Short mmCIF file of C-alpha atoms in Angstrom, two decimals:
data_model
loop_
_atom_site.label_atom_id
_atom_site.label_comp_id
_atom_site.label_asym_id
_atom_site.label_seq_id
_atom_site.Cartn_x
_atom_site.Cartn_y
_atom_site.Cartn_z
CA MET A 5 50.48 -147.48 56.18
CA ALA A 6 47.21 -147.72 58.36
CA TYR A 7 45.67 -151.20 58.79
CA GLU A 8 42.49 -151.84 60.43
CA LEU A 9 41.99 -155.20 62.24
CA PRO A 10 38.39 -156.44 62.62
CA VAL A 11 37.01 -156.37 66.16
CA GLY A 12 34.43 -159.30 65.65
CA THR A 13 34.41 -162.10 67.44
CA ASP A 14 33.69 -164.54 64.49
CA PRO A 15 36.65 -166.86 63.30
CA HIS A 16 37.59 -164.78 60.54
CA SER A 17 37.99 -161.82 62.56
CA VAL A 18 40.30 -163.97 64.91
CA ARG A 19 42.35 -165.41 62.05
CA GLN A 20 43.14 -161.55 61.14
CA ARG A 21 43.98 -160.84 64.54
CA VAL A 22 46.38 -163.66 65.30
CA GLU A 23 47.96 -163.58 62.09
CA ALA A 24 48.74 -159.60 62.63
CA MET A 25 50.00 -160.48 65.94
CA GLU A 26 52.21 -163.29 64.93
CA MET A 27 53.73 -160.43 62.12
CA ILE A 28 54.52 -158.01 64.66
CA LEU A 29 56.43 -160.61 66.96
CA GLU A 30 57.89 -162.79 64.71
CA ARG A 31 58.45 -161.10 61.05
CA SER A 32 58.19 -157.00 61.36
CA PHE A 33 61.93 -156.43 60.04
CA VAL A 34 64.30 -157.81 57.77
CA VAL A 35 68.12 -158.08 59.34
CA PRO A 36 70.57 -156.61 56.41
CA GLY A 37 72.99 -158.97 55.22
CA ILE A 38 71.47 -162.14 56.25
CA ASN A 39 68.07 -161.31 54.94
CA ARG A 40 66.46 -162.98 57.93
CA THR A 41 63.12 -161.65 59.45
CA VAL A 42 62.74 -160.65 62.98
CA GLY A 43 60.15 -159.05 65.23
CA LEU A 44 59.35 -157.65 68.39
CA ASP A 45 59.87 -160.73 70.44
CA ALA A 46 63.65 -160.93 69.42
CA ILE A 47 64.02 -157.39 69.35
CA VAL A 48 62.45 -156.35 72.74
CA GLY A 49 63.73 -159.25 74.35
CA LEU A 50 67.22 -157.99 74.30
CA VAL A 51 65.87 -155.99 77.11
CA PRO A 52 66.73 -158.16 80.39
CA VAL A 53 63.63 -159.19 82.16
CA VAL A 54 61.15 -156.67 81.08
CA GLY A 55 61.44 -157.42 77.63
CA ASP A 56 61.05 -161.15 78.15
CA ILE A 57 57.77 -160.11 80.35
CA ILE A 58 56.31 -157.83 77.58
CA THR A 59 57.13 -160.38 74.81
CA ALA A 60 55.35 -163.34 76.88
CA ALA A 61 52.22 -161.30 77.67
CA MET A 62 52.12 -160.41 73.96
CA GLY A 63 52.57 -164.10 73.00
CA ALA A 64 49.83 -164.95 75.52
CA TYR A 65 47.23 -162.89 73.69
CA LEU A 66 47.50 -165.68 70.87
CA ILE A 67 46.31 -168.05 73.29
CA TRP A 68 43.83 -165.88 74.91
CA GLU A 69 42.20 -165.59 71.34
CA ALA A 70 42.44 -169.38 70.57
CA LYS A 71 40.54 -169.72 74.04
CA ASN A 72 37.98 -167.54 72.83
CA ILE A 73 37.40 -169.48 69.76
CA GLY A 74 36.61 -172.88 71.81
CA MET A 75 39.95 -174.49 71.36
CA PRO A 76 40.56 -177.78 73.03
CA ARG A 77 42.63 -177.59 76.24
CA TRP A 78 45.12 -179.74 74.81
CA LYS A 79 45.90 -177.46 71.89
CA LEU A 80 45.77 -174.36 74.41
CA TRP A 81 48.24 -176.41 76.91
CA ARG A 82 50.51 -177.15 73.81
CA MET A 83 50.50 -173.50 72.72
CA ALA A 84 51.17 -172.45 76.39
CA GLY A 85 54.31 -174.90 76.61
CA ASN A 86 55.69 -173.21 73.21
CA LEU A 87 55.56 -169.90 74.77
CA ALA A 88 56.46 -171.10 78.18
CA PHE A 89 59.77 -172.72 76.78
CA ASP A 90 60.34 -169.84 74.39
CA SER A 91 60.13 -167.24 77.32
CA ALA A 92 62.38 -169.40 79.52
CA VAL A 93 65.21 -169.96 77.35
CA GLY A 94 64.72 -166.36 76.01
CA ALA A 95 65.35 -165.29 79.43
CA ILE A 96 68.95 -166.45 79.33
CA PRO A 97 71.20 -163.68 78.79
CA VAL A 98 72.89 -163.71 75.33
CA ALA A 99 72.26 -167.26 74.62
CA GLY A 100 68.38 -166.76 74.94
CA ASP A 101 68.42 -163.43 72.73
CA LEU A 102 70.19 -165.89 70.13
CA PHE A 103 67.65 -168.57 70.72
CA ASP A 104 65.01 -165.99 70.36
CA PHE A 105 66.02 -165.24 67.17
CA MET A 106 65.74 -169.05 65.99
CA PHE A 107 62.85 -170.18 67.73
CA ARG A 108 59.43 -168.82 66.78
CA SER A 109 56.95 -169.73 69.42
CA ASN A 110 54.33 -167.43 68.19
CA THR A 111 54.72 -168.87 64.76
CA ARG A 112 54.01 -172.33 66.00
CA ASN A 113 51.04 -171.33 68.02
CA LEU A 114 49.64 -169.67 64.67
CA LYS A 115 49.98 -172.91 62.77
CA ILE A 116 47.89 -174.40 65.66
CA ILE A 117 45.14 -171.85 65.56
CA LYS A 118 45.19 -171.96 61.81
CA ARG A 119 44.68 -175.73 61.63
CA HIS A 120 41.90 -175.50 63.99
CA LEU A 121 40.22 -172.61 62.25
CA ASP A 122 40.80 -174.58 58.61
CA LYS A 123 39.08 -177.76 60.38
CA HIS A 124 36.27 -176.38 62.33
CA HIS A 125 35.77 -172.96 60.68
CA PRO A 126 36.75 -173.14 56.91
CA VAL A 127 36.62 -169.97 54.99
CA ILE A 128 33.98 -170.15 52.14
CA GLU A 129 34.89 -168.29 48.93
CA GLN A 130 32.08 -166.45 47.33
#
């Protein structure tokens, strides 16, 4: 199941990469019995300290991509706030892991990026 992501800096390539990263972080697996999707953010976050650092770094990738497409600073700060809140609360043992299961900062950040791209770089169907 190989999937190649585009490497360009055009908005379409960026959209595909951030959608793929959000999918990996938030919706990679389905929890049997409750049919709730989880991703690496919730799973790797179970590892104390190191897991939270890794998932925060992976979430920061979305912010980096957003910066590269020229999003305004206030949107970048909003995205950073989502990530910081998720990372801070997610670092609390047990309760933070349950919180990671419910609060999806990367999905929120993807929505911010998509709204910006839809407004400033609309996809033109041919």
